[in-house]
Amino acid sequence: AQSVAQPEDQVNVAEGNPLTVKCTYSVSGNPYLFWYVQYPNRGLQFLLKYITGDNLVKGSYGFEAEFNKSQTSFHLKKPSALVSDSALYFCAVRSPAGTALIFGKGTTLSVSS
Amino acid sequence: NAGVTQTPKFRVLKTGQSMTLLCAQDMNHEYMYWYRQDPGMGLRLIHYSVGEGTTAKGEVPDGYNVSRLKKQNFLLGLESAAPSQTSVYFCASSKDTFVSGNTIYFGEGSWLTVV
């Protein structure tokens, strides 16, 4: 069965430092992977996706993610964190039939000034 | 652009009451979804629809029913509310399947408390 795991419930970084939010996946077939962000009391917003091609995917708000097939990982990164990046981040993978997204449990990112 | 709109945004129910959450999208999307979000559980798929007149069960369908009578609307019903259904409910839509990596668009959420 398709699944994603986010091993960290919370990630704390100082503003200006690089950040990484981890995601590992387990899929049969080609992985279609996504990152979404949720700000307080709001719906989820799309950040980026990996379908095929370059292992480094660039997305919204300066975020990027690196697809690593050997480590079955799709970690979200940003070179320099902003306080406004503080939010809940979800990794997701498409379901086997391609009809829905399966989400991880989420990682809370807290950026301190 | 309205995108995906959910009503109501907040609701308090007594155990055993019924209610319907309405989701409307104006993007002419074929696929629509209902997820619930609980602390430490992430988002879990309740039901989804791949087109007008179709529905399918997701990961946690028990206690819920859905209908997709019109392409733009997807209704989620709670037949007899239970405290375990206290959650934040999100509706979402996408143009097509995720085979080609289509993006899913979310509504702002509906906060439901069952007492």
PDB file of N, CA, C and O in Angstrom, chain A residues 1-7 21-35 50 55 65-76 91-93:
ATOM      1  N   ALA A   1       0.845  -1.192   0.000  1.00  0.00           N
ATOM      2  CA  ALA A   1       0.000   0.000   0.000  1.00  0.00           C
ATOM      3  C   ALA A   1       0.886   1.249   0.000  1.00  0.00           C
ATOM      4  O   ALA A   1       1.970   1.257   0.563  1.00  0.00           O
ATOM      5  N   GLN A   2       0.365   2.292  -0.653  1.00  0.00           N
ATOM      6  CA  GLN A   2       1.116   3.549  -0.681  1.00  0.00           C
ATOM      7  C   GLN A   2       1.040   4.220   0.678  1.00  0.00           C
ATOM      8  O   GLN A   2      -0.014   4.263   1.310  1.00  0.00           O
ATOM      9  N   SER A   3       2.157   4.777   1.105  1.00  0.00           N
ATOM     10  CA  SER A   3       2.151   5.525   2.356  1.00  0.00           C
ATOM     11  C   SER A   3       3.326   6.481   2.386  1.00  0.00           C
ATOM     12  O   SER A   3       4.311   6.306   1.657  1.00  0.00           O
ATOM     13  N   VAL A   4       3.206   7.500   3.222  1.00  0.00           N
ATOM     14  CA  VAL A   4       4.309   8.405   3.487  1.00  0.00           C
ATOM     15  C   VAL A   4       4.448   8.533   4.995  1.00  0.00           C
ATOM     16  O   VAL A   4       3.458   8.436   5.730  1.00  0.00           O
ATOM     17  N   ALA A   5       5.673   8.772   5.419  1.00  0.00           N
ATOM     18  CA  ALA A   5       5.941   8.942   6.835  1.00  0.00           C
ATOM     19  C   ALA A   5       6.699  10.241   7.050  1.00  0.00           C
ATOM     20  O   ALA A   5       7.636  10.550   6.306  1.00  0.00           O
ATOM     21  N   GLN A   6       6.270  10.992   8.037  1.00  0.00           N
ATOM     22  CA  GLN A   6       6.968  12.197   8.435  1.00  0.00           C
ATOM     23  C   GLN A   6       7.475  11.949   9.853  1.00  0.00           C
ATOM     24  O   GLN A   6       6.703  11.992  10.804  1.00  0.00           O
ATOM     25  N   PRO A   7       8.756  11.643   9.991  1.00  0.00           N
ATOM     26  CA  PRO A   7       9.278  11.162  11.271  1.00  0.00           C
ATOM     27  C   PRO A   7       9.324  12.197  12.380  1.00  0.00           C
ATOM     28  O   PRO A   7       9.450  11.829  13.543  1.00  0.00           O
ATOM     29  N   VAL A  21      12.415  19.537   6.243  1.00  0.00           N
ATOM     30  CA  VAL A  21      11.294  18.784   6.785  1.00  0.00           C
ATOM     31  C   VAL A  21      11.303  17.435   6.070  1.00  0.00           C
ATOM     32  O   VAL A  21      11.230  17.372   4.850  1.00  0.00           O
ATOM     33  N   LYS A  22      11.381  16.363   6.855  1.00  0.00           N
ATOM     34  CA  LYS A  22      11.641  15.055   6.277  1.00  0.00           C
ATOM     35  C   LYS A  22      10.370  14.300   5.897  1.00  0.00           C
ATOM     36  O   LYS A  22       9.335  14.410   6.564  1.00  0.00           O
ATOM     37  N   CYS A  23      10.492  13.516   4.824  1.00  0.00           N
ATOM     38  CA  CYS A  23       9.402  12.657   4.371  1.00  0.00           C
ATOM     39  C   CYS A  23      10.011  11.431   3.729  1.00  0.00           C
ATOM     40  O   CYS A  23      10.920  11.547   2.908  1.00  0.00           O
ATOM     41  N   THR A  24       9.548  10.259   4.105  1.00  0.00           N
ATOM     42  CA  THR A  24       9.928   9.025   3.425  1.00  0.00           C
ATOM     43  C   THR A  24       8.665   8.380   2.879  1.00  0.00           C
ATOM     44  O   THR A  24       7.576   8.581   3.409  1.00  0.00           O
ATOM     45  N   TYR A  25       8.820   7.600   1.824  1.00  0.00           N
ATOM     46  CA  TYR A  25       7.651   7.033   1.164  1.00  0.00           C
ATOM     47  C   TYR A  25       7.798   5.536   0.961  1.00  0.00           C
ATOM     48  O   TYR A  25       8.907   4.987   0.954  1.00  0.00           O
ATOM     49  N   SER A  26       6.661   4.899   0.786  1.00  0.00           N
ATOM     50  CA  SER A  26       6.601   3.482   0.443  1.00  0.00           C
ATOM     51  C   SER A  26       5.521   3.339  -0.617  1.00  0.00           C
ATOM     52  O   SER A  26       4.334   3.578  -0.346  1.00  0.00           O
ATOM     53  N   VAL A  27       5.938   3.004  -1.831  1.00  0.00           N
ATOM     54  CA  VAL A  27       4.985   2.905  -2.932  1.00  0.00           C
ATOM     55  C   VAL A  27       5.321   1.712  -3.813  1.00  0.00           C
ATOM     56  O   VAL A  27       6.452   1.236  -3.835  1.00  0.00           O
ATOM     57  N   SER A  28       4.311   1.269  -4.529  1.00  0.00           N
ATOM     58  CA  SER A  28       4.531   0.296  -5.594  1.00  0.00           C
ATOM     59  C   SER A  28       4.395   1.069  -6.900  1.00  0.00           C
ATOM     60  O   SER A  28       3.452   1.827  -7.077  1.00  0.00           O
ATOM     61  N   GLY A  29       5.346   0.909  -7.770  1.00  0.00           N
ATOM     62  CA  GLY A  29       5.325   1.678  -9.010  1.00  0.00           C
ATOM     63  C   GLY A  29       6.008   3.019  -8.842  1.00  0.00           C
ATOM     64  O   GLY A  29       6.725   3.278  -7.880  1.00  0.00           O
ATOM     65  N   ASN A  30       5.762   3.901  -9.784  1.00  0.00           N
ATOM     66  CA  ASN A  30       6.393   5.212  -9.754  1.00  0.00           C
ATOM     67  C   ASN A  30       5.747   6.099  -8.690  1.00  0.00           C
ATOM     68  O   ASN A  30       4.537   6.213  -8.624  1.00  0.00           O
ATOM     69  N   PRO A  31       6.563   6.733  -7.870  1.00  0.00           N
ATOM     70  CA  PRO A  31       6.003   7.595  -6.824  1.00  0.00           C
ATOM     71  C   PRO A  31       5.637   8.971  -7.352  1.00  0.00           C
ATOM     72  O   PRO A  31       6.453   9.622  -7.997  1.00  0.00           O
ATOM     73  N   TYR A  32       4.423   9.381  -7.075  1.00  0.00           N
ATOM     74  CA  TYR A  32       4.002  10.756  -7.345  1.00  0.00           C
ATOM     75  C   TYR A  32       3.882  11.422  -5.982  1.00  0.00           C
ATOM     76  O   TYR A  32       2.997  11.080  -5.199  1.00  0.00           O
ATOM     77  N   LEU A  33       4.765  12.352  -5.693  1.00  0.00           N
ATOM     78  CA  LEU A  33       4.901  12.902  -4.348  1.00  0.00           C
ATOM     79  C   LEU A  33       4.593  14.386  -4.320  1.00  0.00           C
ATOM     80  O   LEU A  33       4.892  15.108  -5.269  1.00  0.00           O
ATOM     81  N   PHE A  34       4.018  14.830  -3.219  1.00  0.00           N
ATOM     82  CA  PHE A  34       3.563  16.201  -3.085  1.00  0.00           C
ATOM     83  C   PHE A  34       3.916  16.752  -1.705  1.00  0.00           C
ATOM     84  O   PHE A  34       4.005  16.004  -0.734  1.00  0.00           O
ATOM     85  N   TRP A  35       4.073  18.071  -1.638  1.00  0.00           N
ATOM     86  CA  TRP A  35       4.153  18.776  -0.368  1.00  0.00           C
ATOM     87  C   TRP A  35       3.070  19.855  -0.334  1.00  0.00           C
ATOM     88  O   TRP A  35       2.892  20.607  -1.304  1.00  0.00           O
ATOM     89  N   TYR A  50       6.602  16.061  -7.229  1.00  0.00           N
ATOM     90  CA  TYR A  50       7.543  15.297  -8.046  1.00  0.00           C
ATOM     91  C   TYR A  50       6.758  14.231  -8.796  1.00  0.00           C
ATOM     92  O   TYR A  50       6.070  13.419  -8.177  1.00  0.00           O
ATOM     93  N   ASN A  55      15.625  15.366  -9.961  1.00  0.00           N
ATOM     94  CA  ASN A  55      15.401  14.976  -8.577  1.00  0.00           C
ATOM     95  C   ASN A  55      15.175  16.185  -7.671  1.00  0.00           C
ATOM     96  O   ASN A  55      14.612  16.044  -6.591  1.00  0.00           O
ATOM     97  N   ALA A  65      12.369  20.538  -2.965  1.00  0.00           N
ATOM     98  CA  ALA A  65      12.385  19.197  -2.387  1.00  0.00           C
ATOM     99  C   ALA A  65      13.285  18.317  -3.236  1.00  0.00           C
ATOM    100  O   ALA A  65      13.345  18.451  -4.454  1.00  0.00           O
ATOM    101  N   GLU A  66      13.969  17.410  -2.553  1.00  0.00           N
ATOM    102  CA  GLU A  66      14.887  16.516  -3.233  1.00  0.00           C
ATOM    103  C   GLU A  66      14.349  15.093  -3.202  1.00  0.00           C
ATOM    104  O   GLU A  66      14.136  14.517  -2.118  1.00  0.00           O
ATOM    105  N   PHE A  67      14.127  14.533  -4.359  1.00  0.00           N
ATOM    106  CA  PHE A  67      13.671  13.148  -4.480  1.00  0.00           C
ATOM    107  C   PHE A  67      14.894  12.232  -4.481  1.00  0.00           C
ATOM    108  O   PHE A  67      15.817  12.415  -5.279  1.00  0.00           O
ATOM    109  N   ASN A  68      14.904  11.261  -3.578  1.00  0.00           N
ATOM    110  CA  ASN A  68      16.016  10.327  -3.484  1.00  0.00           C
ATOM    111  C   ASN A  68      15.451   8.914  -3.548  1.00  0.00           C
ATOM    112  O   ASN A  68      14.882   8.420  -2.565  1.00  0.00           O
ATOM    113  N   LYS A  69      15.623   8.271  -4.689  1.00  0.00           N
ATOM    114  CA  LYS A  69      15.009   6.956  -4.888  1.00  0.00           C
ATOM    115  C   LYS A  69      15.660   5.894  -4.010  1.00  0.00           C
ATOM    116  O   LYS A  69      14.979   5.025  -3.450  1.00  0.00           O
ATOM    117  N   SER A  70      16.961   5.952  -3.852  1.00  0.00           N
ATOM    118  CA  SER A  70      17.662   4.920  -3.079  1.00  0.00           C
ATOM    119  C   SER A  70      17.298   4.990  -1.599  1.00  0.00           C
ATOM    120  O   SER A  70      17.235   3.972  -0.918  1.00  0.00           O
ATOM    121  N   GLN A  71      17.034   6.181  -1.116  1.00  0.00           N
ATOM    122  CA  GLN A  71      16.660   6.347   0.291  1.00  0.00           C
ATOM    123  C   GLN A  71      15.146   6.473   0.456  1.00  0.00           C
ATOM    124  O   GLN A  71      14.676   6.671   1.588  1.00  0.00           O
ATOM    125  N   THR A  72      14.406   6.370  -0.597  1.00  0.00           N
ATOM    126  CA  THR A  72      12.937   6.532  -0.619  1.00  0.00           C
ATOM    127  C   THR A  72      12.524   7.756   0.202  1.00  0.00           C
ATOM    128  O   THR A  72      11.662   7.682   1.092  1.00  0.00           O
ATOM    129  N   SER A  73      13.160   8.877  -0.113  1.00  0.00           N
ATOM    130  CA  SER A  73      12.865  10.096   0.636  1.00  0.00           C
ATOM    131  C   SER A  73      12.495  11.232  -0.295  1.00  0.00           C
ATOM    132  O   SER A  73      12.852  11.239  -1.484  1.00  0.00           O
ATOM    133  N   PHE A  74      11.791  12.198   0.254  1.00  0.00           N
ATOM    134  CA  PHE A  74      11.368  13.389  -0.490  1.00  0.00           C
ATOM    135  C   PHE A  74      11.339  14.539   0.517  1.00  0.00           C
ATOM    136  O   PHE A  74      10.298  15.041   0.892  1.00  0.00           O
ATOM    137  N   HIS A  75      12.510  14.968   0.928  1.00  0.00           N
ATOM    138  CA  HIS A  75      12.623  15.982   1.977  1.00  0.00           C
ATOM    139  C   HIS A  75      12.399  17.383   1.428  1.00  0.00           C
ATOM    140  O   HIS A  75      12.901  17.720   0.352  1.00  0.00           O
ATOM    141  N   LEU A  76      11.688  18.175   2.199  1.00  0.00           N
ATOM    142  CA  LEU A  76      11.407  19.571   1.846  1.00  0.00           C
ATOM    143  C   LEU A  76      12.516  20.447   2.426  1.00  0.00           C
ATOM    144  O   LEU A  76      12.889  20.288   3.593  1.00  0.00           O
ATOM    145  N   CYS A  91       3.396  15.945   3.707  1.00  0.00           N
ATOM    146  CA  CYS A  91       3.865  15.200   2.558  1.00  0.00           C
ATOM    147  C   CYS A  91       2.732  14.280   2.114  1.00  0.00           C
ATOM    148  O   CYS A  91       1.950  13.806   2.955  1.00  0.00           O
ATOM    149  N   ALA A  92       2.608  14.028   0.815  1.00  0.00           N
ATOM    150  CA  ALA A  92       1.518  13.188   0.328  1.00  0.00           C
ATOM    151  C   ALA A  92       1.981  12.382  -0.875  1.00  0.00           C
ATOM    152  O   ALA A  92       2.901  12.777  -1.599  1.00  0.00           O
ATOM    153  N   VAL A  93       1.317  11.256  -1.098  1.00  0.00           N
ATOM    154  CA  VAL A  93       1.585  10.386  -2.243  1.00  0.00           C
ATOM    155  C   VAL A  93       0.254  10.013  -2.871  1.00  0.00           C
ATOM    156  O   VAL A  93      -0.768   9.924  -2.187  1.00  0.00           O
TER     157      VAL A  93
END
